[in-house]
Short mmCIF file of N, CA and C in Angstrom, two decimals:
data_model
loop_
_atom_site.label_atom_id
_atom_site.label_comp_id
_atom_site.label_asym_id
_atom_site.label_seq_id
_atom_site.Cartn_x
_atom_site.Cartn_y
_atom_site.Cartn_z
N MET A 287 27.51 -8.16 8.68
CA MET A 287 26.06 -8.09 8.81
C MET A 287 25.51 -7.09 7.78
N PRO A 288 24.47 -7.49 6.99
CA PRO A 288 23.93 -6.58 5.98
C PRO A 288 23.27 -5.37 6.64
N PRO A 289 23.26 -4.23 5.92
CA PRO A 289 22.64 -3.05 6.51
C PRO A 289 21.14 -3.24 6.71
N LYS A 290 20.61 -2.61 7.77
CA LYS A 290 19.18 -2.71 8.07
C LYS A 290 18.41 -1.93 7.01
N ALA A 291 17.34 -2.53 6.51
CA ALA A 291 16.54 -1.88 5.48
C ALA A 291 15.84 -0.65 6.04
N LYS A 292 15.98 0.45 5.33
CA LYS A 292 15.35 1.70 5.75
C LYS A 292 13.87 1.72 5.36
N PHE A 293 13.56 1.03 4.24
CA PHE A 293 12.19 0.96 3.74
C PHE A 293 11.80 -0.49 3.50
N THR A 294 10.53 -0.79 3.62
CA THR A 294 10.05 -2.14 3.35
C THR A 294 9.89 -2.33 1.84
N ARG A 295 9.75 -3.59 1.44
CA ARG A 295 9.48 -3.90 0.02
C ARG A 295 8.22 -3.17 -0.43
N GLU A 296 7.20 -3.23 0.43
CA GLU A 296 5.92 -2.61 0.07
C GLU A 296 6.06 -1.10 -0.13
N GLU A 297 6.82 -0.46 0.72
CA GLU A 297 7.02 0.99 0.57
C GLU A 297 7.74 1.32 -0.74
N ILE A 298 8.72 0.52 -1.07
CA ILE A 298 9.47 0.75 -2.31
C ILE A 298 8.59 0.50 -3.53
N VAL A 299 7.82 -0.59 -3.49
CA VAL A 299 6.93 -0.90 -4.61
C VAL A 299 5.85 0.17 -4.75
N ASN A 300 5.30 0.64 -3.64
CA ASN A 300 4.29 1.70 -3.71
C ASN A 300 4.88 2.99 -4.28
N ALA A 301 6.13 3.27 -3.93
CA ALA A 301 6.82 4.44 -4.51
C ALA A 301 6.96 4.24 -6.02
N GLY A 302 7.31 3.03 -6.40
CA GLY A 302 7.41 2.71 -7.83
C GLY A 302 6.08 2.87 -8.55
N LEU A 303 5.00 2.40 -7.92
CA LEU A 303 3.66 2.57 -8.52
C LEU A 303 3.33 4.06 -8.69
N ASN A 304 3.70 4.86 -7.72
CA ASN A 304 3.45 6.31 -7.82
C ASN A 304 4.19 6.91 -9.00
N ILE A 305 5.43 6.47 -9.20
CA ILE A 305 6.21 6.97 -10.33
C ILE A 305 5.56 6.53 -11.64
N VAL A 306 5.17 5.26 -11.72
CA VAL A 306 4.53 4.75 -12.94
C VAL A 306 3.25 5.55 -13.22
N ARG A 307 2.45 5.78 -12.20
CA ARG A 307 1.21 6.53 -12.39
C ARG A 307 1.45 7.92 -12.97
N LYS A 308 2.56 8.54 -12.59
CA LYS A 308 2.86 9.90 -13.06
C LYS A 308 3.55 9.91 -14.43
N ARG A 309 4.52 8.98 -14.61
CA ARG A 309 5.37 9.10 -15.80
C ARG A 309 5.62 7.79 -16.54
N GLY A 310 5.01 6.72 -16.13
CA GLY A 310 5.21 5.44 -16.81
C GLY A 310 6.39 4.65 -16.27
N MET A 311 6.45 3.38 -16.66
CA MET A 311 7.47 2.47 -16.15
C MET A 311 8.88 2.91 -16.55
N GLY A 312 9.03 3.56 -17.68
CA GLY A 312 10.34 4.01 -18.11
C GLY A 312 10.99 4.99 -17.15
N ALA A 313 10.19 5.64 -16.32
CA ALA A 313 10.73 6.61 -15.36
C ALA A 313 11.19 5.97 -14.07
N VAL A 314 10.94 4.68 -13.89
CA VAL A 314 11.31 4.00 -12.64
C VAL A 314 12.79 3.64 -12.68
N THR A 315 13.57 4.39 -11.94
CA THR A 315 15.00 4.11 -11.77
C THR A 315 15.27 4.10 -10.27
N ALA A 316 16.43 3.59 -9.89
CA ALA A 316 16.80 3.58 -8.47
C ALA A 316 16.83 5.02 -7.94
N ARG A 317 17.36 5.90 -8.73
CA ARG A 317 17.46 7.31 -8.30
C ARG A 317 16.06 7.91 -8.08
N GLU A 318 15.16 7.66 -9.04
CA GLU A 318 13.79 8.19 -8.92
C GLU A 318 13.06 7.57 -7.73
N LEU A 319 13.29 6.29 -7.49
CA LEU A 319 12.69 5.64 -6.32
C LEU A 319 13.19 6.30 -5.04
N GLY A 320 14.49 6.53 -4.98
CA GLY A 320 15.07 7.20 -3.82
C GLY A 320 14.45 8.57 -3.60
N MET A 321 14.32 9.34 -4.68
CA MET A 321 13.72 10.67 -4.58
C MET A 321 12.26 10.58 -4.12
N GLU A 322 11.53 9.61 -4.66
CA GLU A 322 10.12 9.44 -4.26
C GLU A 322 10.01 9.09 -2.78
N LEU A 323 10.99 8.36 -2.27
CA LEU A 323 11.01 7.96 -0.86
C LEU A 323 11.67 9.01 0.04
N GLY A 324 12.22 10.05 -0.57
CA GLY A 324 12.92 11.08 0.21
C GLY A 324 14.26 10.60 0.71
N SER A 325 14.95 9.83 -0.13
CA SER A 325 16.20 9.20 0.29
C SER A 325 17.14 9.13 -0.91
N SER A 326 18.22 8.43 -0.74
CA SER A 326 19.11 8.13 -1.87
C SER A 326 18.63 6.83 -2.50
N ALA A 327 19.30 6.41 -3.56
CA ALA A 327 18.94 5.15 -4.22
C ALA A 327 19.38 3.92 -3.43
N ARG A 328 20.33 4.11 -2.54
CA ARG A 328 20.94 2.99 -1.83
C ARG A 328 19.95 2.08 -1.08
N PRO A 329 18.96 2.64 -0.35
CA PRO A 329 18.06 1.75 0.39
C PRO A 329 17.28 0.76 -0.49
N VAL A 330 17.09 1.11 -1.76
CA VAL A 330 16.39 0.19 -2.66
C VAL A 330 17.13 -1.13 -2.74
N PHE A 331 18.45 -1.07 -2.79
CA PHE A 331 19.24 -2.28 -2.98
C PHE A 331 19.58 -3.01 -1.68
N THR A 332 19.08 -2.50 -0.55
CA THR A 332 19.18 -3.29 0.69
C THR A 332 18.00 -4.25 0.76
N VAL A 333 16.98 -4.02 -0.08
CA VAL A 333 15.78 -4.85 -0.09
C VAL A 333 15.68 -5.68 -1.38
N PHE A 334 16.05 -5.08 -2.51
CA PHE A 334 15.96 -5.75 -3.81
C PHE A 334 17.37 -5.97 -4.37
N HIS A 335 17.51 -7.04 -5.16
CA HIS A 335 18.80 -7.34 -5.76
C HIS A 335 19.06 -6.54 -7.03
N SER A 336 17.99 -6.16 -7.74
CA SER A 336 18.16 -5.47 -9.01
C SER A 336 16.92 -4.63 -9.33
N MET A 337 17.06 -3.73 -10.28
CA MET A 337 15.91 -2.95 -10.73
C MET A 337 14.90 -3.82 -11.45
N GLU A 338 15.36 -4.89 -12.10
CA GLU A 338 14.42 -5.82 -12.76
C GLU A 338 13.48 -6.43 -11.73
N GLU A 339 14.03 -6.78 -10.58
CA GLU A 339 13.21 -7.35 -9.50
C GLU A 339 12.19 -6.31 -9.02
N VAL A 340 12.61 -5.07 -8.88
CA VAL A 340 11.70 -4.00 -8.47
C VAL A 340 10.58 -3.86 -9.50
N GLN A 341 10.95 -3.84 -10.77
CA GLN A 341 9.95 -3.68 -11.83
C GLN A 341 8.96 -4.84 -11.87
N GLU A 342 9.45 -6.06 -11.64
CA GLU A 342 8.54 -7.21 -11.58
C GLU A 342 7.52 -7.03 -10.46
N GLU A 343 7.98 -6.55 -9.32
CA GLU A 343 7.08 -6.33 -8.19
C GLU A 343 6.09 -5.19 -8.47
N ILE A 344 6.52 -4.19 -9.19
CA ILE A 344 5.61 -3.10 -9.56
C ILE A 344 4.53 -3.63 -10.50
N VAL A 345 4.90 -4.46 -11.45
CA VAL A 345 3.90 -5.06 -12.35
C VAL A 345 2.92 -5.90 -11.54
N ARG A 346 3.44 -6.68 -10.60
CA ARG A 346 2.58 -7.50 -9.75
C ARG A 346 1.61 -6.62 -8.95
N ALA A 347 2.10 -5.51 -8.42
CA ALA A 347 1.25 -4.59 -7.66
C ALA A 347 0.21 -3.93 -8.55
N ALA A 348 0.59 -3.59 -9.79
CA ALA A 348 -0.37 -3.02 -10.74
C ALA A 348 -1.47 -4.02 -11.05
N LYS A 349 -1.10 -5.30 -11.18
CA LYS A 349 -2.10 -6.35 -11.42
C LYS A 349 -3.06 -6.45 -10.25
N GLU A 350 -2.56 -6.28 -9.03
CA GLU A 350 -3.44 -6.33 -7.85
C GLU A 350 -4.46 -5.20 -7.89
N VAL A 351 -4.02 -4.01 -8.31
CA VAL A 351 -4.95 -2.88 -8.43
C VAL A 351 -6.03 -3.23 -9.46
N TYR A 352 -5.61 -3.75 -10.60
CA TYR A 352 -6.56 -4.15 -11.64
C TYR A 352 -7.48 -5.28 -11.17
N ASN A 353 -6.91 -6.28 -10.51
CA ASN A 353 -7.70 -7.43 -10.04
C ASN A 353 -8.81 -7.00 -9.08
N ARG A 354 -8.55 -5.98 -8.27
CA ARG A 354 -9.60 -5.47 -7.38
C ARG A 354 -10.77 -4.90 -8.19
N CYS A 355 -10.47 -4.27 -9.32
CA CYS A 355 -11.52 -3.75 -10.20
C CYS A 355 -12.35 -4.90 -10.77
N VAL A 356 -11.68 -5.97 -11.20
CA VAL A 356 -12.38 -7.12 -11.77
C VAL A 356 -13.27 -7.76 -10.71
N LYS A 357 -12.74 -7.93 -9.50
CA LYS A 357 -13.54 -8.52 -8.42
C LYS A 357 -14.79 -7.68 -8.14
N GLN A 358 -14.61 -6.36 -8.19
CA GLN A 358 -15.75 -5.46 -8.00
C GLN A 358 -16.80 -5.71 -9.09
N GLY A 359 -16.35 -5.84 -10.33
CA GLY A 359 -17.26 -6.10 -11.43
C GLY A 359 -17.96 -7.44 -11.29
N LEU A 360 -17.21 -8.47 -10.92
CA LEU A 360 -17.79 -9.81 -10.77
C LEU A 360 -18.81 -9.89 -9.65
N SER A 361 -18.74 -8.97 -8.70
CA SER A 361 -19.68 -9.00 -7.58
C SER A 361 -21.03 -8.36 -7.94
N GLN A 362 -21.12 -7.74 -9.10
CA GLN A 362 -22.35 -7.06 -9.51
C GLN A 362 -23.34 -8.04 -10.12
N GLU A 363 -24.59 -7.62 -10.19
CA GLU A 363 -25.64 -8.49 -10.76
C GLU A 363 -25.35 -8.83 -12.21
N MET A 364 -24.98 -7.85 -13.00
CA MET A 364 -24.63 -8.06 -14.42
C MET A 364 -23.10 -8.16 -14.49
N ALA A 365 -22.57 -9.28 -14.00
CA ALA A 365 -21.12 -9.42 -13.77
C ALA A 365 -20.30 -9.18 -15.02
N PHE A 366 -20.64 -9.80 -16.14
CA PHE A 366 -19.81 -9.69 -17.34
C PHE A 366 -19.76 -8.25 -17.84
N LYS A 367 -20.91 -7.62 -17.91
CA LYS A 367 -20.95 -6.22 -18.34
C LYS A 367 -20.19 -5.34 -17.35
N SER A 368 -20.37 -5.60 -16.07
CA SER A 368 -19.71 -4.79 -15.04
C SER A 368 -18.19 -4.93 -15.11
N VAL A 369 -17.70 -6.13 -15.43
CA VAL A 369 -16.26 -6.32 -15.58
C VAL A 369 -15.75 -5.48 -16.76
N GLY A 370 -16.50 -5.47 -17.85
CA GLY A 370 -16.11 -4.65 -18.99
C GLY A 370 -16.08 -3.17 -18.65
N MET A 371 -17.08 -2.72 -17.90
CA MET A 371 -17.12 -1.32 -17.49
C MET A 371 -15.96 -1.00 -16.53
N GLU A 372 -15.63 -1.95 -15.67
CA GLU A 372 -14.49 -1.76 -14.76
C GLU A 372 -13.17 -1.69 -15.53
N TYR A 373 -13.05 -2.52 -16.56
CA TYR A 373 -11.85 -2.52 -17.40
C TYR A 373 -11.65 -1.13 -18.02
N ILE A 374 -12.73 -0.60 -18.58
CA ILE A 374 -12.67 0.73 -19.19
C ILE A 374 -12.43 1.79 -18.13
N GLY A 375 -13.10 1.66 -16.99
CA GLY A 375 -12.89 2.60 -15.89
C GLY A 375 -11.45 2.60 -15.40
N PHE A 376 -10.86 1.41 -15.29
CA PHE A 376 -9.46 1.28 -14.89
C PHE A 376 -8.56 2.02 -15.87
N ALA A 377 -8.83 1.88 -17.17
CA ALA A 377 -8.03 2.56 -18.20
C ALA A 377 -8.12 4.08 -18.05
N GLY A 378 -9.31 4.57 -17.71
CA GLY A 378 -9.49 6.01 -17.54
C GLY A 378 -8.88 6.54 -16.26
N ARG A 379 -9.03 5.79 -15.16
CA ARG A 379 -8.52 6.24 -13.86
C ARG A 379 -7.02 6.02 -13.71
N GLU A 380 -6.54 4.94 -14.29
CA GLU A 380 -5.13 4.54 -14.13
C GLU A 380 -4.49 4.31 -15.50
N PRO A 381 -4.41 5.35 -16.33
CA PRO A 381 -3.94 5.14 -17.70
C PRO A 381 -2.53 4.55 -17.79
N GLN A 382 -1.64 4.95 -16.92
CA GLN A 382 -0.27 4.41 -16.99
C GLN A 382 -0.23 2.94 -16.54
N LEU A 383 -1.03 2.59 -15.54
CA LEU A 383 -1.07 1.19 -15.12
C LEU A 383 -1.71 0.34 -16.20
N PHE A 384 -2.76 0.87 -16.84
CA PHE A 384 -3.41 0.16 -17.95
C PHE A 384 -2.40 -0.08 -19.07
N ARG A 385 -1.64 0.94 -19.42
CA ARG A 385 -0.64 0.79 -20.48
C ARG A 385 0.40 -0.26 -20.09
N LEU A 386 0.83 -0.22 -18.84
CA LEU A 386 1.82 -1.18 -18.35
C LEU A 386 1.32 -2.62 -18.48
N LEU A 387 0.06 -2.85 -18.12
CA LEU A 387 -0.48 -4.21 -18.12
C LEU A 387 -0.99 -4.67 -19.47
N PHE A 388 -1.59 -3.76 -20.24
CA PHE A 388 -2.32 -4.20 -21.43
C PHE A 388 -1.88 -3.58 -22.75
N MET A 389 -0.88 -2.71 -22.72
CA MET A 389 -0.47 -2.06 -23.97
C MET A 389 1.03 -2.12 -24.20
N ARG A 390 1.72 -3.01 -23.54
CA ARG A 390 3.16 -3.09 -23.75
C ARG A 390 3.48 -4.24 -24.70
N GLU A 391 4.60 -4.09 -25.36
CA GLU A 391 5.05 -5.14 -26.26
C GLU A 391 5.37 -6.40 -25.48
N ARG A 392 5.13 -7.51 -26.11
CA ARG A 392 5.39 -8.81 -25.48
C ARG A 392 6.51 -9.52 -26.22
N ALA A 393 7.21 -10.38 -25.54
CA ALA A 393 8.29 -11.14 -26.18
C ALA A 393 7.72 -12.04 -27.27
N GLU A 394 6.56 -12.63 -27.00
CA GLU A 394 5.87 -13.47 -27.98
C GLU A 394 4.47 -12.92 -28.17
N THR A 395 3.99 -12.96 -29.40
CA THR A 395 2.67 -12.44 -29.70
C THR A 395 1.66 -13.58 -29.68
N PRO A 396 0.74 -13.58 -28.70
CA PRO A 396 -0.26 -14.65 -28.68
C PRO A 396 -1.30 -14.41 -29.78
N GLY A 397 -1.87 -15.49 -30.27
CA GLY A 397 -2.99 -15.37 -31.20
C GLY A 397 -4.20 -14.87 -30.45
N VAL A 398 -5.22 -14.44 -31.18
CA VAL A 398 -6.41 -13.88 -30.53
C VAL A 398 -7.10 -14.91 -29.64
N LYS A 399 -6.98 -16.20 -29.98
CA LYS A 399 -7.58 -17.23 -29.14
C LYS A 399 -6.91 -17.33 -27.77
N ASP A 400 -5.64 -16.94 -27.72
CA ASP A 400 -4.87 -17.11 -26.49
C ASP A 400 -4.56 -15.82 -25.75
N VAL A 401 -4.97 -14.69 -26.30
CA VAL A 401 -4.56 -13.40 -25.72
C VAL A 401 -5.10 -13.23 -24.30
N LEU A 402 -6.33 -13.66 -24.05
CA LEU A 402 -6.90 -13.49 -22.71
C LEU A 402 -6.14 -14.32 -21.66
N PHE A 403 -5.66 -15.49 -22.06
CA PHE A 403 -4.85 -16.31 -21.15
C PHE A 403 -3.53 -15.60 -20.84
N ALA A 404 -3.00 -14.92 -21.85
CA ALA A 404 -1.68 -14.30 -21.72
C ALA A 404 -1.69 -13.01 -20.91
N ILE A 405 -2.80 -12.26 -20.95
CA ILE A 405 -2.75 -10.95 -20.31
C ILE A 405 -3.64 -10.77 -19.09
N ASP A 406 -4.61 -11.66 -18.89
CA ASP A 406 -5.54 -11.43 -17.78
C ASP A 406 -5.70 -12.68 -16.93
N ASP A 407 -5.21 -12.61 -15.71
CA ASP A 407 -5.29 -13.76 -14.79
C ASP A 407 -6.73 -14.08 -14.36
N ASN A 408 -7.66 -13.19 -14.67
CA ASN A 408 -9.05 -13.37 -14.24
C ASN A 408 -9.93 -14.03 -15.30
N HIS A 409 -9.35 -14.46 -16.40
CA HIS A 409 -10.15 -14.92 -17.54
C HIS A 409 -11.10 -16.08 -17.19
N GLU A 410 -10.66 -17.01 -16.36
CA GLU A 410 -11.53 -18.16 -16.04
C GLU A 410 -12.75 -17.73 -15.24
N GLU A 411 -12.55 -16.87 -14.25
CA GLU A 411 -13.69 -16.39 -13.46
C GLU A 411 -14.68 -15.63 -14.32
N ILE A 412 -14.16 -14.80 -15.21
CA ILE A 412 -15.03 -14.02 -16.09
C ILE A 412 -15.80 -14.95 -17.01
N MET A 413 -15.10 -15.93 -17.58
CA MET A 413 -15.75 -16.87 -18.48
C MET A 413 -16.85 -17.67 -17.77
N HIS A 414 -16.58 -18.09 -16.55
CA HIS A 414 -17.60 -18.84 -15.80
C HIS A 414 -18.81 -17.96 -15.49
N SER A 415 -18.59 -16.68 -15.25
CA SER A 415 -19.72 -15.78 -14.99
C SER A 415 -20.62 -15.67 -16.23
N ILE A 416 -20.02 -15.71 -17.41
CA ILE A 416 -20.79 -15.65 -18.66
C ILE A 416 -21.62 -16.92 -18.80
N GLN A 417 -20.99 -18.07 -18.60
CA GLN A 417 -21.71 -19.34 -18.71
C GLN A 417 -22.87 -19.40 -17.72
N ALA A 418 -22.61 -19.00 -16.49
CA ALA A 418 -23.63 -19.09 -15.44
C ALA A 418 -24.79 -18.14 -15.72
N GLN A 419 -24.49 -16.91 -16.12
CA GLN A 419 -25.55 -15.92 -16.28
C GLN A 419 -26.35 -16.09 -17.56
N TYR A 420 -25.71 -16.56 -18.63
CA TYR A 420 -26.39 -16.60 -19.92
C TYR A 420 -26.63 -18.00 -20.45
N GLY A 421 -26.24 -19.02 -19.69
CA GLY A 421 -26.52 -20.40 -20.07
C GLY A 421 -25.87 -20.80 -21.38
N LEU A 422 -24.63 -20.37 -21.59
CA LEU A 422 -23.94 -20.67 -22.85
C LEU A 422 -22.98 -21.84 -22.67
N SER A 423 -22.76 -22.54 -23.76
CA SER A 423 -21.73 -23.58 -23.76
C SER A 423 -20.37 -22.90 -23.60
N GLU A 424 -19.38 -23.69 -23.28
CA GLU A 424 -18.04 -23.12 -23.13
C GLU A 424 -17.58 -22.47 -24.43
N GLU A 425 -17.82 -23.14 -25.55
CA GLU A 425 -17.42 -22.61 -26.86
C GLU A 425 -18.08 -21.25 -27.14
N ASN A 426 -19.39 -21.16 -26.90
CA ASN A 426 -20.10 -19.90 -27.15
C ASN A 426 -19.73 -18.81 -26.15
N ALA A 427 -19.47 -19.22 -24.90
CA ALA A 427 -19.06 -18.24 -23.90
C ALA A 427 -17.72 -17.63 -24.27
N TRP A 428 -16.78 -18.48 -24.73
CA TRP A 428 -15.49 -17.94 -25.16
C TRP A 428 -15.63 -17.02 -26.36
N ALA A 429 -16.49 -17.39 -27.31
CA ALA A 429 -16.71 -16.53 -28.50
C ALA A 429 -17.24 -15.17 -28.07
N LEU A 430 -18.23 -15.15 -27.19
CA LEU A 430 -18.79 -13.89 -26.70
C LEU A 430 -17.73 -13.09 -25.95
N TYR A 431 -17.01 -13.74 -25.08
CA TYR A 431 -15.97 -13.08 -24.28
C TYR A 431 -14.92 -12.44 -25.17
N ARG A 432 -14.40 -13.20 -26.14
CA ARG A 432 -13.35 -12.66 -27.01
C ARG A 432 -13.84 -11.46 -27.82
N HIS A 433 -15.03 -11.58 -28.40
CA HIS A 433 -15.56 -10.47 -29.20
C HIS A 433 -15.75 -9.22 -28.34
N LEU A 434 -16.34 -9.40 -27.18
CA LEU A 434 -16.58 -8.24 -26.31
C LEU A 434 -15.28 -7.68 -25.75
N TRP A 435 -14.30 -8.55 -25.47
CA TRP A 435 -13.03 -8.05 -24.96
C TRP A 435 -12.35 -7.18 -26.01
N ILE A 436 -12.35 -7.60 -27.26
CA ILE A 436 -11.71 -6.82 -28.33
C ILE A 436 -12.37 -5.44 -28.40
N TYR A 437 -13.68 -5.39 -28.36
CA TYR A 437 -14.41 -4.12 -28.42
C TYR A 437 -14.11 -3.27 -27.17
N THR A 438 -14.17 -3.90 -26.01
CA THR A 438 -13.91 -3.21 -24.74
C THR A 438 -12.48 -2.69 -24.68
N HIS A 439 -11.53 -3.50 -25.14
CA HIS A 439 -10.13 -3.08 -25.14
C HIS A 439 -9.94 -1.86 -26.03
N GLY A 440 -10.63 -1.82 -27.15
CA GLY A 440 -10.54 -0.66 -28.03
C GLY A 440 -11.00 0.61 -27.33
N ILE A 441 -12.14 0.54 -26.65
CA ILE A 441 -12.64 1.72 -25.93
C ILE A 441 -11.67 2.10 -24.80
N ALA A 442 -11.20 1.09 -24.07
CA ALA A 442 -10.28 1.35 -22.96
C ALA A 442 -9.00 2.00 -23.46
N THR A 443 -8.49 1.56 -24.59
CA THR A 443 -7.27 2.13 -25.15
C THR A 443 -7.50 3.59 -25.54
N LEU A 444 -8.66 3.90 -26.12
CA LEU A 444 -9.00 5.28 -26.45
C LEU A 444 -9.00 6.15 -25.19
N CYS A 445 -9.52 5.60 -24.11
CA CYS A 445 -9.56 6.35 -22.84
C CYS A 445 -8.16 6.52 -22.24
N ALA A 446 -7.37 5.45 -22.25
CA ALA A 446 -6.04 5.48 -21.63
C ALA A 446 -5.07 6.39 -22.36
N THR A 447 -5.32 6.62 -23.64
CA THR A 447 -4.39 7.43 -24.44
C THR A 447 -4.95 8.83 -24.75
N ASN A 448 -6.10 9.15 -24.15
CA ASN A 448 -6.74 10.46 -24.37
C ASN A 448 -7.03 10.75 -25.84
N VAL A 449 -7.29 9.70 -26.62
CA VAL A 449 -7.64 9.90 -28.02
C VAL A 449 -9.03 10.53 -28.13
N CYS A 450 -9.94 10.08 -27.27
CA CYS A 450 -11.26 10.71 -27.22
C CYS A 450 -11.88 10.45 -25.85
N SER A 451 -12.90 11.21 -25.54
CA SER A 451 -13.62 11.02 -24.28
C SER A 451 -15.05 10.63 -24.60
N PHE A 452 -15.71 10.08 -23.62
CA PHE A 452 -17.08 9.62 -23.79
C PHE A 452 -17.98 10.29 -22.76
N GLU A 453 -19.20 10.57 -23.14
CA GLU A 453 -20.19 11.12 -22.22
C GLU A 453 -20.59 10.03 -21.22
N THR A 454 -21.05 10.45 -20.05
CA THR A 454 -21.57 9.50 -19.06
C THR A 454 -22.71 8.71 -19.69
N GLY A 455 -22.68 7.44 -19.57
CA GLY A 455 -23.74 6.59 -20.11
C GLY A 455 -23.51 6.17 -21.56
N GLU A 456 -22.65 6.86 -22.27
CA GLU A 456 -22.40 6.54 -23.67
C GLU A 456 -21.74 5.16 -23.81
N ILE A 457 -20.74 4.90 -22.98
CA ILE A 457 -20.05 3.61 -23.04
C ILE A 457 -21.02 2.49 -22.67
N ASP A 458 -21.82 2.72 -21.65
CA ASP A 458 -22.81 1.72 -21.23
C ASP A 458 -23.72 1.35 -22.39
N GLY A 459 -24.22 2.35 -23.11
CA GLY A 459 -25.10 2.11 -24.24
C GLY A 459 -24.39 1.36 -25.36
N MET A 460 -23.15 1.73 -25.64
CA MET A 460 -22.38 1.07 -26.69
C MET A 460 -22.14 -0.40 -26.34
N MET A 461 -21.74 -0.63 -25.09
CA MET A 461 -21.46 -2.00 -24.66
C MET A 461 -22.72 -2.86 -24.72
N THR A 462 -23.82 -2.29 -24.27
CA THR A 462 -25.09 -3.03 -24.28
C THR A 462 -25.49 -3.40 -25.70
N ALA A 463 -25.35 -2.46 -26.63
CA ALA A 463 -25.75 -2.71 -28.02
C ALA A 463 -24.93 -3.84 -28.64
N ILE A 464 -23.61 -3.80 -28.45
CA ILE A 464 -22.75 -4.84 -29.03
C ILE A 464 -23.00 -6.18 -28.36
N PHE A 465 -23.08 -6.18 -27.03
CA PHE A 465 -23.32 -7.41 -26.29
C PHE A 465 -24.65 -8.06 -26.72
N THR A 466 -25.70 -7.27 -26.77
CA THR A 466 -27.03 -7.79 -27.11
C THR A 466 -27.02 -8.39 -28.51
N SER A 467 -26.38 -7.72 -29.43
CA SER A 467 -26.32 -8.20 -30.82
C SER A 467 -25.59 -9.53 -30.92
N ILE A 468 -24.42 -9.62 -30.30
CA ILE A 468 -23.64 -10.86 -30.38
C ILE A 468 -24.36 -11.99 -29.66
N LEU A 469 -24.89 -11.71 -28.46
CA LEU A 469 -25.60 -12.75 -27.70
C LEU A 469 -26.81 -13.25 -28.48
N LYS A 470 -27.56 -12.34 -29.07
CA LYS A 470 -28.74 -12.72 -29.87
C LYS A 470 -28.35 -13.65 -31.01
N ASN A 471 -27.28 -13.30 -31.71
CA ASN A 471 -26.82 -14.13 -32.82
C ASN A 471 -26.33 -15.49 -32.36
N ILE A 472 -25.64 -15.53 -31.23
CA ILE A 472 -25.19 -16.81 -30.69
C ILE A 472 -26.38 -17.67 -30.31
N LYS A 473 -27.35 -17.08 -29.64
CA LYS A 473 -28.54 -17.84 -29.21
C LYS A 473 -29.36 -18.31 -30.40
N ALA A 474 -29.29 -17.56 -31.52
CA ALA A 474 -30.02 -17.95 -32.74
C ALA A 474 -29.28 -19.04 -33.51
N GLY A 475 -28.11 -19.42 -33.02
CA GLY A 475 -27.37 -20.50 -33.63
C GLY A 475 -26.32 -20.07 -34.62
N GLU A 476 -26.09 -18.76 -34.75
CA GLU A 476 -25.06 -18.29 -35.66
C GLU A 476 -23.70 -18.68 -35.13
N LYS A 477 -22.88 -19.23 -35.99
CA LYS A 477 -21.53 -19.63 -35.60
C LYS A 477 -20.59 -18.45 -35.83
N TYR A 478 -19.88 -18.09 -34.79
CA TYR A 478 -18.88 -17.05 -34.94
C TYR A 478 -17.58 -17.73 -35.33
N ASP A 479 -16.79 -17.00 -36.07
CA ASP A 479 -15.48 -17.50 -36.49
C ASP A 479 -14.73 -17.95 -35.25
N GLN A 480 -14.44 -19.23 -35.15
CA GLN A 480 -13.81 -19.77 -33.95
C GLN A 480 -12.36 -19.35 -33.79
N SER A 481 -11.79 -18.70 -34.84
CA SER A 481 -10.46 -18.13 -34.63
C SER A 481 -10.54 -16.97 -33.68
N LEU A 482 -11.74 -16.40 -33.51
CA LEU A 482 -11.97 -15.38 -32.52
C LEU A 482 -12.53 -16.04 -31.28
#
């Protein structure tokens, strides 16, 4: 009969998230998990088959934390802008989780047209919010989304890596200026490079 699990999957994954938040995914080992749980490493393997499985679950849990931020943004009146602000806020509040989800090397490098499909499970909901709120065609909504995501990702990366800080309201003003400019040009019939 297999040994009774001392900790649940959720407890182990939450311990892993705590380690990632403090020191990044590279610090997640069976020994560190055991220490975080106040135990030895052994209980980890009564629940999980391997550290790879634990790490996959930690990534999944990190995505859930991020997805809650996106849902919060989508529930706001200015949904698209709010999602962008939540993305940047997530990078500032959870820099290690942001790095884990959005700044790690990938086995395959997606082109800019496909990057949102590859890294963000919320892309369809976000895109539909743009179409609904601004009355854009699918093609124009994707162009706006990609341009703003690239800009937003840049700001978020600066925040997650402590390269620079921003004053309260500064990011809001920057996002509004870029968004307004691109939307105005799209509505005026300007074609954006469809590779973006």
